[in-house]
PDB file of C-alpha atoms and ligand atoms in Angstrom:
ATOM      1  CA  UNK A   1       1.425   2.687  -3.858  1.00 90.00           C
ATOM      2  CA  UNK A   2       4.206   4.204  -5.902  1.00 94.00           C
ATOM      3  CA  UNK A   3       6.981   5.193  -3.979  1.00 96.00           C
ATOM      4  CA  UNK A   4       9.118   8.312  -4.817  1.00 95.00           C
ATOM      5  CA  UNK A   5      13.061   8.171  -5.630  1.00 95.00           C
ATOM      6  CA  UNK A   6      14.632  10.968  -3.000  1.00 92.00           C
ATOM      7  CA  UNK A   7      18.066  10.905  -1.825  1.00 91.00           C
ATOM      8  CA  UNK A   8      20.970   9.021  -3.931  1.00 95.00           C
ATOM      9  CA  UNK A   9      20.630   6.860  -6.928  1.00 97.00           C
ATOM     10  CA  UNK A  10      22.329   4.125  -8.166  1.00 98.00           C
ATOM     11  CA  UNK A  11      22.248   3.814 -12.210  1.00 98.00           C
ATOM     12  CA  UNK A  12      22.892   0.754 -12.767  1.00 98.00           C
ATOM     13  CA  UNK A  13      24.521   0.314 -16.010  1.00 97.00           C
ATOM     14  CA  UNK A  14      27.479  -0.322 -17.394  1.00 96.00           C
ATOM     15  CA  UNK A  15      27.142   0.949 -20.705  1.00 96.00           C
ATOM     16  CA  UNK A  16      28.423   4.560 -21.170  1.00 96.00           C
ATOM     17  CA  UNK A  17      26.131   5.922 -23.909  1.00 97.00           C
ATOM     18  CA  UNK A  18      23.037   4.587 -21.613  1.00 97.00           C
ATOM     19  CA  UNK A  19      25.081   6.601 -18.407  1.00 97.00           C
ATOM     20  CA  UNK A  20      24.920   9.777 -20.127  1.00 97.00           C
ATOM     21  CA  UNK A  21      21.115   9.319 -21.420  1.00 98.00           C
ATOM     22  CA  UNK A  22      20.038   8.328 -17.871  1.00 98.00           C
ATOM     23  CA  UNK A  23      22.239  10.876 -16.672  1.00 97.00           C
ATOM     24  CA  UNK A  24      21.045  13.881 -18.151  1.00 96.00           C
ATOM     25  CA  UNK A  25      17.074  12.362 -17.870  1.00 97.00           C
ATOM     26  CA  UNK A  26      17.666  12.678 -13.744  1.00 96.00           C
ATOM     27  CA  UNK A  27      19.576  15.812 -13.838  1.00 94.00           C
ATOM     28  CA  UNK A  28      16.621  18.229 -13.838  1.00 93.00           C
ATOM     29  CA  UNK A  29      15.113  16.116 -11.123  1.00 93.00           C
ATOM     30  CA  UNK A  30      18.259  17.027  -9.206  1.00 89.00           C
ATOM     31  CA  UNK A  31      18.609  13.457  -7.865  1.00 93.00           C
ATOM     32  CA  UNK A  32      22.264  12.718  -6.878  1.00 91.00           C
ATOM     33  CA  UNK A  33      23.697   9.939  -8.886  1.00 96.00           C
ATOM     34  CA  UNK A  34      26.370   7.394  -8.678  1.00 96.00           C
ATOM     35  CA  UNK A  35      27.071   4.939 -11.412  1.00 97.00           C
ATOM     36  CA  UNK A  36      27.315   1.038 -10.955  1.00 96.00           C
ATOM     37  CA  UNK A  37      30.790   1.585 -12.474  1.00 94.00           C
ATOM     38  CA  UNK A  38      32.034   3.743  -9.867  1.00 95.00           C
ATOM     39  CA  UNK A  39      30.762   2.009  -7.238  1.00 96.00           C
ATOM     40  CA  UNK A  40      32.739  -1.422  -8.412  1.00 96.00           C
ATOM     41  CA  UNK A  41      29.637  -2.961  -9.011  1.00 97.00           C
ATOM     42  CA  UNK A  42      29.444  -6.134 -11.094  1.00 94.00           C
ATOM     43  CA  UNK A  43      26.938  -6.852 -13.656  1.00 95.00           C
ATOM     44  CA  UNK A  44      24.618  -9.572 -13.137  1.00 96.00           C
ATOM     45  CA  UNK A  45      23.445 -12.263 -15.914  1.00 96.00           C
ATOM     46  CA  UNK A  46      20.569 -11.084 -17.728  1.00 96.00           C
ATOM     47  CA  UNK A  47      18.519 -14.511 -17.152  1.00 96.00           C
ATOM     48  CA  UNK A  48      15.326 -12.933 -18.082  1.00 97.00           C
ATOM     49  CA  UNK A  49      12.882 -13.493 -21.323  1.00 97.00           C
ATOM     50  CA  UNK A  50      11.904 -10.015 -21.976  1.00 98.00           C
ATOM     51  CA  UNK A  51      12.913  -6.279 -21.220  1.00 98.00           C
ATOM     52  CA  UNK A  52      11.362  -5.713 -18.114  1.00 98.00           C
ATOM     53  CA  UNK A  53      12.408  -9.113 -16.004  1.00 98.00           C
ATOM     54  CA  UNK A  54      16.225  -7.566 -17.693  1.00 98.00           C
ATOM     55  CA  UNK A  55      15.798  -4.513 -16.149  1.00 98.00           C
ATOM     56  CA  UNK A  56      14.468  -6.091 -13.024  1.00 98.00           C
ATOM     57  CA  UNK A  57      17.747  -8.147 -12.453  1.00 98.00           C
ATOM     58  CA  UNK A  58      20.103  -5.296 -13.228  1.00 98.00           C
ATOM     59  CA  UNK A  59      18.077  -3.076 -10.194  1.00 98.00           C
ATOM     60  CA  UNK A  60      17.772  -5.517  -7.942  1.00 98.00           C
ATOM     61  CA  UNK A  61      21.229  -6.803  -7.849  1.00 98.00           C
ATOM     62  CA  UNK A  62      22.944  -3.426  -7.549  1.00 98.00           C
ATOM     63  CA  UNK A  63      20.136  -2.147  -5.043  1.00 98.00           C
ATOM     64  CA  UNK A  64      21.523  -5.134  -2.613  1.00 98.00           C
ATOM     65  CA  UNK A  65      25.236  -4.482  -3.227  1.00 97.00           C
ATOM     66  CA  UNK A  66      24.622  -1.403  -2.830  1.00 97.00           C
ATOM     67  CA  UNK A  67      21.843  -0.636  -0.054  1.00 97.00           C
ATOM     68  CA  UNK A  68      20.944   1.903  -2.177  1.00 97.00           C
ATOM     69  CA  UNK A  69      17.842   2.354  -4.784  1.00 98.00           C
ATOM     70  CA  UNK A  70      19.055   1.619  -7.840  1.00 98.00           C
ATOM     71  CA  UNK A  71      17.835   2.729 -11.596  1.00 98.00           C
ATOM     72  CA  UNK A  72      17.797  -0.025 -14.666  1.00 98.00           C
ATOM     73  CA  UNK A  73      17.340   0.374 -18.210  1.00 98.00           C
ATOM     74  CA  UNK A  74      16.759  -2.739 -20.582  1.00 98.00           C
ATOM     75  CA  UNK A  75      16.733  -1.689 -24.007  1.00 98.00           C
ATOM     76  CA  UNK A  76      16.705  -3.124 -27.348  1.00 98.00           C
ATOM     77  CA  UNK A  77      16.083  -2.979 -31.091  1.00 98.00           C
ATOM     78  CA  UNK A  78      12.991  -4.974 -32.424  1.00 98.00           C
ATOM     79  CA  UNK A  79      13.357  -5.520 -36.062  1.00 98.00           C
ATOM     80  CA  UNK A  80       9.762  -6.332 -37.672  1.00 98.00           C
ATOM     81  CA  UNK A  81      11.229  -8.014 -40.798  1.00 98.00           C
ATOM     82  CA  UNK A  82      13.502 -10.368 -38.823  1.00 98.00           C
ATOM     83  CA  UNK A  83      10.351 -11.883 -36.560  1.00 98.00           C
ATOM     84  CA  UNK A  84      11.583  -9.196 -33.590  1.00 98.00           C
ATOM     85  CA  UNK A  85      15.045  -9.695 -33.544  1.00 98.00           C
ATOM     86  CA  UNK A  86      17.972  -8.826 -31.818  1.00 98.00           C
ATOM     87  CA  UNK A  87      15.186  -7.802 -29.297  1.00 98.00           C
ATOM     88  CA  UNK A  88      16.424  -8.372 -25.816  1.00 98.00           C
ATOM     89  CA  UNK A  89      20.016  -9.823 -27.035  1.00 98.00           C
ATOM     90  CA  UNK A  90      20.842  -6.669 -28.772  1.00 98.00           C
ATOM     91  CA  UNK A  91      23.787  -6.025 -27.296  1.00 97.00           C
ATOM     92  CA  UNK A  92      24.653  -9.785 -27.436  1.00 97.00           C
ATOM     93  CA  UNK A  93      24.717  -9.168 -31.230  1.00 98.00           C
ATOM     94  CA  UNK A  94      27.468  -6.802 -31.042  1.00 98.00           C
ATOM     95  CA  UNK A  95      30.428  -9.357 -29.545  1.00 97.00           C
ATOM     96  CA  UNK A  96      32.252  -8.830 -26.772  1.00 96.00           C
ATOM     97  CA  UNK A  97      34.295  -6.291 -28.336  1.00 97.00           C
ATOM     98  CA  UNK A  98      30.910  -4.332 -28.650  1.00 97.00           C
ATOM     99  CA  UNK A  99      31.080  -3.692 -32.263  1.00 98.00           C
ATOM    100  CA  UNK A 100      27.686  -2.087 -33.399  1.00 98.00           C
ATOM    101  CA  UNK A 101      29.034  -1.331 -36.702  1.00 98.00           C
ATOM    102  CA  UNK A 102      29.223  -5.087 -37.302  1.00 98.00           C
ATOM    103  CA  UNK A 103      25.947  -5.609 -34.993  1.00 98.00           C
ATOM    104  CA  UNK A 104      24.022  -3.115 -37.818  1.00 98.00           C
ATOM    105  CA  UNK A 105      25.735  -4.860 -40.876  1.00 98.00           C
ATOM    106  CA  UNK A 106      24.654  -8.391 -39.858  1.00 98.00           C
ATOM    107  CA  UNK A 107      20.419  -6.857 -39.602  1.00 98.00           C
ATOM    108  CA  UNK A 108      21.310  -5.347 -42.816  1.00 98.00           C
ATOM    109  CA  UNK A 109      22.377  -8.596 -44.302  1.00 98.00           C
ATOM    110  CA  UNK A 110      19.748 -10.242 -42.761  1.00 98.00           C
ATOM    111  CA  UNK A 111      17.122  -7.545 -43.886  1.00 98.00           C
ATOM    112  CA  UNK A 112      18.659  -7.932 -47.366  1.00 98.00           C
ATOM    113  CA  UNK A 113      18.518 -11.714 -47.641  1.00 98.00           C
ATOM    114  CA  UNK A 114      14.687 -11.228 -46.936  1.00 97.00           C
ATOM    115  CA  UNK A 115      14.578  -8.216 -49.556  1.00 97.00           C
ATOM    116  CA  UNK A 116      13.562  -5.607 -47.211  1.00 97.00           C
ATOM    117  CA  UNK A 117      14.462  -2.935 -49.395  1.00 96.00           C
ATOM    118  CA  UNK A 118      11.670  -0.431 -48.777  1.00 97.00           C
ATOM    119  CA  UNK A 119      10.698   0.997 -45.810  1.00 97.00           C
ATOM    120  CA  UNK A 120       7.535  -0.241 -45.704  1.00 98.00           C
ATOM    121  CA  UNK A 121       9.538  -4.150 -45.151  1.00 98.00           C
ATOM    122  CA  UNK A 122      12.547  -1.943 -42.566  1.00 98.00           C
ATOM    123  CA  UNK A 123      10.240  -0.993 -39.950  1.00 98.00           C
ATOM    124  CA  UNK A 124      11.412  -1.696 -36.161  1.00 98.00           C
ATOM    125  CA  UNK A 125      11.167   0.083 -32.941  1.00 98.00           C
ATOM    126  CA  UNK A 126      13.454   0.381 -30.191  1.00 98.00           C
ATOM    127  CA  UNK A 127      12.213  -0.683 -26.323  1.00 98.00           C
ATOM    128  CA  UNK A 128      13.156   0.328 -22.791  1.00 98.00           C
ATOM    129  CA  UNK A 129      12.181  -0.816 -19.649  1.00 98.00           C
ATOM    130  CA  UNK A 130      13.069   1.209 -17.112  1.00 98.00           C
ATOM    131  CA  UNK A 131      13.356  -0.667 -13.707  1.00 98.00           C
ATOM    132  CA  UNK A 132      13.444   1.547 -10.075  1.00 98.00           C
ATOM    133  CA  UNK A 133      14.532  -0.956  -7.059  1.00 98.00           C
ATOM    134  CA  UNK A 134      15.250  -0.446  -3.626  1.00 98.00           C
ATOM    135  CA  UNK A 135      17.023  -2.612  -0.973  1.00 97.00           C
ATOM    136  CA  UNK A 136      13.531  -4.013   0.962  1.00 97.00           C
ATOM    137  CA  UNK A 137      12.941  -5.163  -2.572  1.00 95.00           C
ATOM    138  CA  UNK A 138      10.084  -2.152  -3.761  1.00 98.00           C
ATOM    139  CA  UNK A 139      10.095  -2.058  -7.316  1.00 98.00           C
ATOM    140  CA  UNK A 140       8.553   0.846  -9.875  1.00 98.00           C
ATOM    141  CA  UNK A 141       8.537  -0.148 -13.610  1.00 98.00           C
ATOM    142  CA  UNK A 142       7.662   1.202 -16.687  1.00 98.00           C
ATOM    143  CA  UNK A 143       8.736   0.757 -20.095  1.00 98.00           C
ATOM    144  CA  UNK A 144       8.537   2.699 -23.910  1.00 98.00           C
ATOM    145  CA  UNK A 145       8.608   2.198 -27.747  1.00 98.00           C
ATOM    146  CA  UNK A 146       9.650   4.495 -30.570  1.00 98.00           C
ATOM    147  CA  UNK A 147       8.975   3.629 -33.672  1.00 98.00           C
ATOM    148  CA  UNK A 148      10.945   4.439 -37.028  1.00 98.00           C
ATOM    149  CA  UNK A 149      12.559   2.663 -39.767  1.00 98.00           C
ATOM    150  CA  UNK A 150      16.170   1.348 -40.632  1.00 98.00           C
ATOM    151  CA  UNK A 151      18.412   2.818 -42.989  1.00 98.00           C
ATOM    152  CA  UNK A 152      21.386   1.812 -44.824  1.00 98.00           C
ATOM    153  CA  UNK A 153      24.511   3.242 -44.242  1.00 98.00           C
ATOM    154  CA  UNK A 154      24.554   4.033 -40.845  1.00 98.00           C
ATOM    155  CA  UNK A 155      24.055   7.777 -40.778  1.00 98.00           C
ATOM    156  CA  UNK A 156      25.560  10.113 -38.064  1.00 98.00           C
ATOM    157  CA  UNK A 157      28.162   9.528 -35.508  1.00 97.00           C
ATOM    158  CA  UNK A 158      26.496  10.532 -32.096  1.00 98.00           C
ATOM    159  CA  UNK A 159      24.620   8.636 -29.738  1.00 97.00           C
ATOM    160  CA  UNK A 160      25.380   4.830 -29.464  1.00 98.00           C
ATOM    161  CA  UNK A 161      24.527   1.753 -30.437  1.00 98.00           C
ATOM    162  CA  UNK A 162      22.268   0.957 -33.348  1.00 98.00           C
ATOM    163  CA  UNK A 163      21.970   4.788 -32.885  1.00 98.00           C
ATOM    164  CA  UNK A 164      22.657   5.479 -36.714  1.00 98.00           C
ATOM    165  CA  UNK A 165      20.496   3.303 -38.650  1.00 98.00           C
ATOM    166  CA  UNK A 166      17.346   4.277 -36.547  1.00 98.00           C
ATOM    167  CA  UNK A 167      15.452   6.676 -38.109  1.00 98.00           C
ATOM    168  CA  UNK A 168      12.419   7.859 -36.275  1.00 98.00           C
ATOM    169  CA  UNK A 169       8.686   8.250 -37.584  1.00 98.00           C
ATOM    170  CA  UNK A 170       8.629  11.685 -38.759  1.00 97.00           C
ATOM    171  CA  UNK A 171      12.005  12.754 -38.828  1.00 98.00           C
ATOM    172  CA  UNK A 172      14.593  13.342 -41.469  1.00 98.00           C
ATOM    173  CA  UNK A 173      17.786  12.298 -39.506  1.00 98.00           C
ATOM    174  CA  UNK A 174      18.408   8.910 -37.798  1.00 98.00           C
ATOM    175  CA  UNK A 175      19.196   9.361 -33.755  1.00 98.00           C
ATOM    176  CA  UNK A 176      23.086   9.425 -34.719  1.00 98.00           C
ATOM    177  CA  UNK A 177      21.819  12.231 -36.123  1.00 98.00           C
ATOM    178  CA  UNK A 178      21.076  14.037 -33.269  1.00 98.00           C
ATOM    179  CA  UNK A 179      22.256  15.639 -30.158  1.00 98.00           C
ATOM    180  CA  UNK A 180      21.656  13.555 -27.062  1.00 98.00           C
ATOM    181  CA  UNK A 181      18.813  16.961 -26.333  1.00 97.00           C
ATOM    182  CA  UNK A 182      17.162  15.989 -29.909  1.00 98.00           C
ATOM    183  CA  UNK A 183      17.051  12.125 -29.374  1.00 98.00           C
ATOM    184  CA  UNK A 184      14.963  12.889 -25.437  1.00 98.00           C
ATOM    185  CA  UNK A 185      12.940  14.904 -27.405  1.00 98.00           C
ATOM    186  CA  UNK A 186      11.360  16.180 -24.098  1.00 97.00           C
ATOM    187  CA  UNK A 187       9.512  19.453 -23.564  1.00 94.00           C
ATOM    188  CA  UNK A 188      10.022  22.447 -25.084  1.00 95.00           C
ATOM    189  CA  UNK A 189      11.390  19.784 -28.269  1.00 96.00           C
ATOM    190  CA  UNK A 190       8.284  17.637 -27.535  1.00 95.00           C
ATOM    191  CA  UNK A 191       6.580  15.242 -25.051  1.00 96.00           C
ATOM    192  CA  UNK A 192       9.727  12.614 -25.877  1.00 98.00           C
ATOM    193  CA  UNK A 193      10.961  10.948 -28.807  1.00 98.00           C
ATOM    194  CA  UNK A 194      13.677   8.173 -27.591  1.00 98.00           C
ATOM    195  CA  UNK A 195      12.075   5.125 -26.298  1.00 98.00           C
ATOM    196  CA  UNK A 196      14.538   6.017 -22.738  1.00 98.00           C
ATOM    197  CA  UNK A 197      13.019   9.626 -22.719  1.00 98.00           C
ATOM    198  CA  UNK A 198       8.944   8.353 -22.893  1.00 98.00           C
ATOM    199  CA  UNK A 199      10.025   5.729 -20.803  1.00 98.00           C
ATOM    200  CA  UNK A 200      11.556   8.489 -18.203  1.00 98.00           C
ATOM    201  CA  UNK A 201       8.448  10.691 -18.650  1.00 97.00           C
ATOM    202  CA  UNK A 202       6.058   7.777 -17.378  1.00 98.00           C
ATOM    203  CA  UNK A 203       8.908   7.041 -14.212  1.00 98.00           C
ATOM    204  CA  UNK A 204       8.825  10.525 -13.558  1.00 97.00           C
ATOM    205  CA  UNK A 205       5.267  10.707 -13.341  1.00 96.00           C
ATOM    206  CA  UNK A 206       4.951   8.439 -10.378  1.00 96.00           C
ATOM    207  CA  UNK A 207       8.576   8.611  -8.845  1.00 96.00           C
ATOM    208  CA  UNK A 208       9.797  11.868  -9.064  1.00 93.00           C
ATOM    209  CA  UNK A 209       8.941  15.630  -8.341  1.00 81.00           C
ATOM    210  CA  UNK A 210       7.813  17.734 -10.911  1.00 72.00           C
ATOM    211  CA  UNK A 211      10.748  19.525 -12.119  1.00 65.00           C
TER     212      UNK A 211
HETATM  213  P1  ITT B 301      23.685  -2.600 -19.241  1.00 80.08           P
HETATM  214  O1  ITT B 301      22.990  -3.939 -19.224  1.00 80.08           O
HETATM  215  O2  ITT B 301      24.892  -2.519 -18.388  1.00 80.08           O
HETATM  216  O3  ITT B 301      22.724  -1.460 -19.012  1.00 80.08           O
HETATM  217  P2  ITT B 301      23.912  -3.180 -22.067  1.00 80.08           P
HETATM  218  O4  ITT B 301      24.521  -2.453 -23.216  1.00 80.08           O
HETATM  219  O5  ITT B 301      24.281  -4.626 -21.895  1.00 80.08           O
HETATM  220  O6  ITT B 301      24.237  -2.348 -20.739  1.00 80.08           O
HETATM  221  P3  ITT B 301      21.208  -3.996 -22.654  1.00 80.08           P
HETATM  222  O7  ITT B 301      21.405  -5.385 -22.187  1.00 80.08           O
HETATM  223  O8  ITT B 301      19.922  -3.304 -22.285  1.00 80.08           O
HETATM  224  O9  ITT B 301      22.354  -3.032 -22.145  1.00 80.08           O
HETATM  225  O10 ITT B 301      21.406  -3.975 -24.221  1.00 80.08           O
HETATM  226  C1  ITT B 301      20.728  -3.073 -25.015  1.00 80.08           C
HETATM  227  C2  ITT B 301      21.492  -2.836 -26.318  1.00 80.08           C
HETATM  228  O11 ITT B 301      20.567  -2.269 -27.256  1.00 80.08           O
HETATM  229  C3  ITT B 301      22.579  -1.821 -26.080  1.00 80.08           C
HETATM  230  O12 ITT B 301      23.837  -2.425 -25.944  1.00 80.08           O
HETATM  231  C4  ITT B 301      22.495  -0.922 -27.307  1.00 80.08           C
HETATM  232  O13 ITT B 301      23.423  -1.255 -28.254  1.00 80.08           O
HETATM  233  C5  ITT B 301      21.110  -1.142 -27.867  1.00 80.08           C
HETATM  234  N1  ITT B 301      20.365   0.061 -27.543  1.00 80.08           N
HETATM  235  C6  ITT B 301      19.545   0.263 -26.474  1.00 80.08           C
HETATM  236  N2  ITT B 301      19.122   1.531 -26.440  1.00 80.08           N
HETATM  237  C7  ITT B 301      19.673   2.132 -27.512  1.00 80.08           C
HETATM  238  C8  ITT B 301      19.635   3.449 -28.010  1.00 80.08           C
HETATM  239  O14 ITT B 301      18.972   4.406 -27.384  1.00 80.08           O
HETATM  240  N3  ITT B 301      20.316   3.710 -29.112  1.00 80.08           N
HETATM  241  C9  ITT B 301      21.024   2.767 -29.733  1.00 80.08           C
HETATM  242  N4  ITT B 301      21.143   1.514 -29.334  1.00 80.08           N
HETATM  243  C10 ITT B 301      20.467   1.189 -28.214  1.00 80.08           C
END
């Protein structure tokens, strides 16, 4: 049985681009919504081998320090030509100074010591799991893909991450490209673009009212 999210939410990230993209996913659900980061939480080691065990460990662990339920995104970039990486250790790739400008210049070189020049050889997709756990240990998980191809430079300074070299399938201007409303893609823009947003759609299906 799924089990619906009602009262307050813990999102537990500490990443502020992801914050804002969860954010504004829950706000027309009008769930009330409290970050890890305001509520002191620590951030647990991400032990597992793929996105959803990830997201798992990051709901888990705040819904017990919390006693709360608590919302988890693990998210990545999956780079065909470089057998899948950075995958899940795509924000390992960045340093802990969380460069992403460096992050997207290393999969360049990379891409460019396999002579992936066309973007037939630059396809990748982004993933998120989305992870929903409460403290007597319930869990609701789903997770998303969109697909698109990389591009070099970086184009566009909004959204985060690898946000600028993604360019989606069928669009003309990578996610840093686009406003945060653009990357969703959700309804009346479209049934979701961002791997987050079709990964929100399926969570909201079985988790939340219709809004
Ligand atoms: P939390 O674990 O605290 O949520 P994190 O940044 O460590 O934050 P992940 O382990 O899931 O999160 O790492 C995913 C990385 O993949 C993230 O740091 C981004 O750089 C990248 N990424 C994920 N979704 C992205 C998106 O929508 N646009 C651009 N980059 C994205």
């Amino acid at each position: 049985m799924h089990r619906r999210i009602t009262g307050k939410l813990v999102i537990a990230t500490h990443n502020p681009g992801k914050l804002a993209e969860m954010k504004e996913l829950l706000a027309p659900h009008g769930i009330e919504a409290v970050s890890a980061g305001e509520l002191g939480l620590g951030e647990p080691e991400e032990t597992g081998n793929d996105f959803r065990s990830n997201a798992a460990i990051k709901a888990i662990a705040a819904a017990q320090a919390a006693r709360l339920p608590a919302f988890a995104d693990d998210s990545g970039i999956v780079v065909d030509a470089l057998d899948g990486a950075p995958g899940i250790y795509s924000a390992r790739w960045a340093g802990p100074t969380k460069d992403f400008t460096a992050a997207m210049a290393q999969i360049e070189r990379l891409l460019q010591e396999r002579g992936a020049a066309t973007p037939d050889r630059r396809t990748a997709h982004f993933v998120s799991a989305l992870c929903v756990a409460w403290p007597d240990d319930h869990l609701e998980q789903v997770e998303a893909r969109a697909d698109g191809t990389l591009v070099w430079p970086p184009r566009g300074t909004a959204g985060f991450g690898y946000d600028p070299m993604f360019l989606p399938d069928g669009h003309a201007r990578t996610f840093g490209e686009m406003t945060s409303i653009e990357k969703h893609g959700l309804p009346p823009l479209g049934l979701g673009l961002s791997h987050r947003a079709r990964a929100f759609v399926k969570l909201a299906e079985i988790c939340l009212e219709p809004r």
